């Protein structure tokens, strides 16, 4: 199978997942689950870190304020989205096709790329991400997330998406 005439083996995961209909049915679930898991976690590990937290600055802060009204309003929207994701999945801050920021969620290892969005910040809300420290207290885990967000990396992701 191919995306835009190029064999899947020669395509990036982002390109493949941006057109799930092009994935052969016999490998579709495996590609979405494993490929999505790889992309999701690869982003996740770059947007968190020690000595991080705080709030965004510069163009990203301006766009958050424009899209959500304020940083606190964005956080509230993101937290609600993360907390209400049923079962395993992810909460995302993404850039849409018009360049605006949107918050969304995906189930399991799905990625917003499949919906035409470019994720710049993601939070893993699978139980494995928080159970050892938070048990069934997902909202506490989500709240703690803000203390480890690497806003410099999120800004770089935003710049690349624009």
PDB file of C-alpha atoms in Angstrom:
ATOM      1  CA  UNK A   1       0.000   0.000   0.000  1.00  0.00           C
ATOM      2  CA  UNK A   2       1.079   3.585  -0.501  1.00  0.00           C
ATOM      3  CA  UNK A   3       0.367   7.140   0.571  1.00  0.00           C
ATOM      4  CA  UNK A   4       0.585   9.554  -2.362  1.00  0.00           C
ATOM      5  CA  UNK A   5       2.116   6.774  -4.445  1.00  0.00           C
ATOM      6  CA  UNK A   6       5.014   6.208  -2.035  1.00  0.00           C
ATOM      7  CA  UNK A   7       5.278   2.788  -0.319  1.00  0.00           C
ATOM      8  CA  UNK A   8       4.331   2.865   3.374  1.00  0.00           C
ATOM      9  CA  UNK A   9       7.815   1.639   4.300  1.00  0.00           C
ATOM     10  CA  UNK A  10       9.229   4.899   2.944  1.00  0.00           C
ATOM     11  CA  UNK A  11       6.740   7.195   4.714  1.00  0.00           C
ATOM     12  CA  UNK A  12       7.043   8.840   8.111  1.00  0.00           C
ATOM     13  CA  UNK A  13       4.588   7.705  10.769  1.00  0.00           C
ATOM     14  CA  UNK A  14       3.054  11.169  10.740  1.00  0.00           C
ATOM     15  CA  UNK A  15       2.350  10.913   7.029  1.00  0.00           C
ATOM     16  CA  UNK A  16       0.927   7.416   7.359  1.00  0.00           C
ATOM     17  CA  UNK A  17      -1.306   8.322  10.313  1.00  0.00           C
ATOM     18  CA  UNK A  18      -2.506  11.485   8.594  1.00  0.00           C
ATOM     19  CA  UNK A  19      -4.331   9.236   6.108  1.00  0.00           C
ATOM     20  CA  UNK A  20      -5.458   6.139   8.019  1.00  0.00           C
ATOM     21  CA  UNK A  21      -7.614   5.050   5.090  1.00  0.00           C
ATOM     22  CA  UNK A  22      -4.444   4.313   3.125  1.00  0.00           C
ATOM     23  CA  UNK A  23      -3.252   1.723   5.645  1.00  0.00           C
ATOM     24  CA  UNK A  24      -4.010  -1.846   4.557  1.00  0.00           C
ATOM     25  CA  UNK A  25      -6.768  -3.324   6.712  1.00  0.00           C
ATOM     26  CA  UNK A  26      -4.670  -6.319   7.782  1.00  0.00           C
ATOM     27  CA  UNK A  27      -2.131  -4.042   9.509  1.00  0.00           C
ATOM     28  CA  UNK A  28      -4.230  -0.966  10.217  1.00  0.00           C
ATOM     29  CA  UNK A  29      -4.832  -1.538  13.945  1.00  0.00           C
ATOM     30  CA  UNK A  30      -1.205  -2.490  14.566  1.00  0.00           C
ATOM     31  CA  UNK A  31       0.059   0.603  12.746  1.00  0.00           C
ATOM     32  CA  UNK A  32      -2.339   2.905  14.596  1.00  0.00           C
ATOM     33  CA  UNK A  33      -1.657   1.342  18.010  1.00  0.00           C
ATOM     34  CA  UNK A  34       2.104   0.911  17.741  1.00  0.00           C
ATOM     35  CA  UNK A  35       2.857   3.831  15.445  1.00  0.00           C
ATOM     36  CA  UNK A  36       0.559   6.133  17.368  1.00  0.00           C
ATOM     37  CA  UNK A  37       2.058   4.976  20.644  1.00  0.00           C
ATOM     38  CA  UNK A  38       5.528   5.766  19.342  1.00  0.00           C
ATOM     39  CA  UNK A  39       4.595   9.232  18.084  1.00  0.00           C
ATOM     40  CA  UNK A  40       2.566  10.067  21.203  1.00  0.00           C
ATOM     41  CA  UNK A  41       5.270   9.058  23.651  1.00  0.00           C
ATOM     42  CA  UNK A  42       8.043  10.608  21.570  1.00  0.00           C
ATOM     43  CA  UNK A  43       6.278  13.963  21.890  1.00  0.00           C
ATOM     44  CA  UNK A  44       5.336  13.412  25.538  1.00  0.00           C
ATOM     45  CA  UNK A  45       8.916  12.780  26.688  1.00  0.00           C
ATOM     46  CA  UNK A  46      10.107  16.028  25.094  1.00  0.00           C
ATOM     47  CA  UNK A  47       7.422  18.284  26.573  1.00  0.00           C
ATOM     48  CA  UNK A  48       8.070  17.309  30.184  1.00  0.00           C
ATOM     49  CA  UNK A  49      11.192  17.503  32.272  1.00  0.00           C
ATOM     50  CA  UNK A  50      12.873  18.530  35.491  1.00  0.00           C
ATOM     51  CA  UNK A  51      13.139  22.190  36.414  1.00  0.00           C
ATOM     52  CA  UNK A  52      10.207  22.965  34.141  1.00  0.00           C
ATOM     53  CA  UNK A  53       6.700  24.254  34.702  1.00  0.00           C
ATOM     54  CA  UNK A  54       5.614  27.840  34.916  1.00  0.00           C
ATOM     55  CA  UNK A  55       3.793  29.283  31.970  1.00  0.00           C
ATOM     56  CA  UNK A  56       4.486  29.891  28.294  1.00  0.00           C
ATOM     57  CA  UNK A  57       5.884  33.167  27.004  1.00  0.00           C
ATOM     58  CA  UNK A  58       6.176  34.891  23.661  1.00  0.00           C
ATOM     59  CA  UNK A  59       4.117  33.946  20.624  1.00  0.00           C
ATOM     60  CA  UNK A  60       2.769  30.784  22.233  1.00  0.00           C
ATOM     61  CA  UNK A  61       1.489  32.706  25.260  1.00  0.00           C
ATOM     62  CA  UNK A  62      -0.089  35.269  22.947  1.00  0.00           C
ATOM     63  CA  UNK A  63      -1.834  32.552  20.920  1.00  0.00           C
ATOM     64  CA  UNK A  64      -3.047  30.762  24.071  1.00  0.00           C
ATOM     65  CA  UNK A  65      -4.521  34.040  25.317  1.00  0.00           C
ATOM     66  CA  UNK A  66      -6.094  34.681  21.919  1.00  0.00           C
ATOM     67  CA  UNK A  67      -7.527  31.169  21.562  1.00  0.00           C
ATOM     68  CA  UNK A  68      -8.669  30.576  25.145  1.00  0.00           C
ATOM     69  CA  UNK A  69      -8.934  34.022  26.743  1.00  0.00           C
ATOM     70  CA  UNK A  70      -6.161  33.408  29.264  1.00  0.00           C
ATOM     71  CA  UNK A  71      -3.600  30.841  30.344  1.00  0.00           C
ATOM     72  CA  UNK A  72      -5.819  29.854  33.275  1.00  0.00           C
ATOM     73  CA  UNK A  73      -8.766  29.317  30.927  1.00  0.00           C
ATOM     74  CA  UNK A  74      -6.570  27.161  28.673  1.00  0.00           C
ATOM     75  CA  UNK A  75      -5.431  25.103  31.663  1.00  0.00           C
ATOM     76  CA  UNK A  76      -9.020  24.602  32.771  1.00  0.00           C
ATOM     77  CA  UNK A  77     -10.061  23.473  29.285  1.00  0.00           C
ATOM     78  CA  UNK A  78      -7.073  21.135  29.001  1.00  0.00           C
ATOM     79  CA  UNK A  79      -7.623  19.685  32.482  1.00  0.00           C
ATOM     80  CA  UNK A  80     -11.319  19.053  31.813  1.00  0.00           C
ATOM     81  CA  UNK A  81     -10.484  17.391  28.508  1.00  0.00           C
ATOM     82  CA  UNK A  82      -7.851  15.190  30.155  1.00  0.00           C
ATOM     83  CA  UNK A  83     -10.058  14.303  33.128  1.00  0.00           C
ATOM     84  CA  UNK A  84     -13.061  13.406  30.995  1.00  0.00           C
ATOM     85  CA  UNK A  85     -11.211  11.248  28.464  1.00  0.00           C
ATOM     86  CA  UNK A  86     -13.020   7.959  28.982  1.00  0.00           C
ATOM     87  CA  UNK A  87     -10.602   5.126  29.605  1.00  0.00           C
ATOM     88  CA  UNK A  88      -7.117   5.222  28.150  1.00  0.00           C
ATOM     89  CA  UNK A  89      -6.002   8.045  25.932  1.00  0.00           C
ATOM     90  CA  UNK A  90      -4.436  11.457  25.629  1.00  0.00           C
ATOM     91  CA  UNK A  91      -5.205  15.154  26.012  1.00  0.00           C
ATOM     92  CA  UNK A  92      -3.650  17.459  23.433  1.00  0.00           C
ATOM     93  CA  UNK A  93      -2.911  21.068  22.615  1.00  0.00           C
ATOM     94  CA  UNK A  94      -2.831  21.259  18.828  1.00  0.00           C
ATOM     95  CA  UNK A  95      -2.489  23.679  15.967  1.00  0.00           C
ATOM     96  CA  UNK A  96      -5.356  23.413  13.482  1.00  0.00           C
ATOM     97  CA  UNK A  97      -5.252  24.055   9.736  1.00  0.00           C
ATOM     98  CA  UNK A  98      -5.951  27.776  10.196  1.00  0.00           C
ATOM     99  CA  UNK A  99      -3.068  28.113  12.679  1.00  0.00           C
ATOM    100  CA  UNK A 100      -5.227  28.441  15.788  1.00  0.00           C
ATOM    101  CA  UNK A 101      -4.777  26.437  18.967  1.00  0.00           C
ATOM    102  CA  UNK A 102      -7.325  23.815  19.977  1.00  0.00           C
ATOM    103  CA  UNK A 103      -7.569  21.334  22.819  1.00  0.00           C
ATOM    104  CA  UNK A 104      -8.725  17.821  22.024  1.00  0.00           C
ATOM    105  CA  UNK A 105      -8.399  14.264  23.229  1.00  0.00           C
ATOM    106  CA  UNK A 106      -7.883  10.912  21.602  1.00  0.00           C
ATOM    107  CA  UNK A 107      -8.589   7.393  22.762  1.00  0.00           C
ATOM    108  CA  UNK A 108      -5.944   4.734  23.183  1.00  0.00           C
ATOM    109  CA  UNK A 109      -2.919   5.490  20.974  1.00  0.00           C
ATOM    110  CA  UNK A 110      -4.758   7.553  18.378  1.00  0.00           C
ATOM    111  CA  UNK A 111      -3.104  10.834  17.461  1.00  0.00           C
ATOM    112  CA  UNK A 112      -4.687  14.132  16.384  1.00  0.00           C
ATOM    113  CA  UNK A 113      -2.623  13.995  13.185  1.00  0.00           C
ATOM    114  CA  UNK A 114      -5.335  11.671  11.880  1.00  0.00           C
ATOM    115  CA  UNK A 115      -7.824  14.531  12.316  1.00  0.00           C
ATOM    116  CA  UNK A 116      -5.677  17.105  10.511  1.00  0.00           C
ATOM    117  CA  UNK A 117      -4.286  18.642  13.710  1.00  0.00           C
ATOM    118  CA  UNK A 118      -0.639  19.093  14.699  1.00  0.00           C
ATOM    119  CA  UNK A 119      -0.083  18.259  18.378  1.00  0.00           C
ATOM    120  CA  UNK A 120       2.388  20.469  20.245  1.00  0.00           C
ATOM    121  CA  UNK A 121       1.660  19.311  23.828  1.00  0.00           C
ATOM    122  CA  UNK A 122       0.277  15.996  24.971  1.00  0.00           C
ATOM    123  CA  UNK A 123      -0.620  14.403  28.274  1.00  0.00           C
ATOM    124  CA  UNK A 124      -0.773  10.633  28.630  1.00  0.00           C
ATOM    125  CA  UNK A 125      -3.902   9.800  30.640  1.00  0.00           C
ATOM    126  CA  UNK A 126      -3.553   6.033  30.478  1.00  0.00           C
ATOM    127  CA  UNK A 127      -3.614   4.616  34.006  1.00  0.00           C
ATOM    128  CA  UNK A 128      -0.055   3.330  33.574  1.00  0.00           C
ATOM    129  CA  UNK A 129       1.125   6.943  33.429  1.00  0.00           C
ATOM    130  CA  UNK A 130      -0.057   7.839  36.905  1.00  0.00           C
ATOM    131  CA  UNK A 131      -1.285   4.841  38.897  1.00  0.00           C
ATOM    132  CA  UNK A 132       1.851   4.206  40.984  1.00  0.00           C
ATOM    133  CA  UNK A 133       1.852   7.751  42.365  1.00  0.00           C
ATOM    134  CA  UNK A 134      -1.798   8.764  42.080  1.00  0.00           C
ATOM    135  CA  UNK A 135      -3.819   5.491  42.054  1.00  0.00           C
ATOM    136  CA  UNK A 136      -7.260   6.487  40.738  1.00  0.00           C
ATOM    137  CA  UNK A 137      -6.728  10.227  41.284  1.00  0.00           C
ATOM    138  CA  UNK A 138      -6.354  11.280  37.646  1.00  0.00           C
ATOM    139  CA  UNK A 139      -7.245  14.944  38.421  1.00  0.00           C
ATOM    140  CA  UNK A 140      -4.306  15.168  40.871  1.00  0.00           C
ATOM    141  CA  UNK A 141      -1.960  13.769  38.197  1.00  0.00           C
ATOM    142  CA  UNK A 142      -3.294  16.265  35.656  1.00  0.00           C
ATOM    143  CA  UNK A 143      -2.812  19.142  38.077  1.00  0.00           C
ATOM    144  CA  UNK A 144       0.775  18.048  38.797  1.00  0.00           C
ATOM    145  CA  UNK A 145       1.499  17.941  35.052  1.00  0.00           C
ATOM    146  CA  UNK A 146       1.836  21.731  34.904  1.00  0.00           C
ATOM    147  CA  UNK A 147       4.914  21.588  37.157  1.00  0.00           C
ATOM    148  CA  UNK A 148       6.853  19.554  34.579  1.00  0.00           C
ATOM    149  CA  UNK A 149       5.770  21.084  31.247  1.00  0.00           C
ATOM    150  CA  UNK A 150       8.783  22.183  29.216  1.00  0.00           C
ATOM    151  CA  UNK A 151       7.296  25.336  27.686  1.00  0.00           C
ATOM    152  CA  UNK A 152      10.439  26.022  25.643  1.00  0.00           C
ATOM    153  CA  UNK A 153       9.880  22.734  23.803  1.00  0.00           C
ATOM    154  CA  UNK A 154       6.154  23.398  23.412  1.00  0.00           C
ATOM    155  CA  UNK A 155       7.086  26.798  21.915  1.00  0.00           C
ATOM    156  CA  UNK A 156       9.498  25.064  19.498  1.00  0.00           C
ATOM    157  CA  UNK A 157       6.730  22.599  18.555  1.00  0.00           C
ATOM    158  CA  UNK A 158       4.360  25.516  18.000  1.00  0.00           C
ATOM    159  CA  UNK A 159       6.891  27.322  15.813  1.00  0.00           C
ATOM    160  CA  UNK A 160       7.437  24.163  13.744  1.00  0.00           C
ATOM    161  CA  UNK A 161       3.687  23.635  13.351  1.00  0.00           C
ATOM    162  CA  UNK A 162       3.123  27.191  12.149  1.00  0.00           C
TER     163      UNK A 162
END
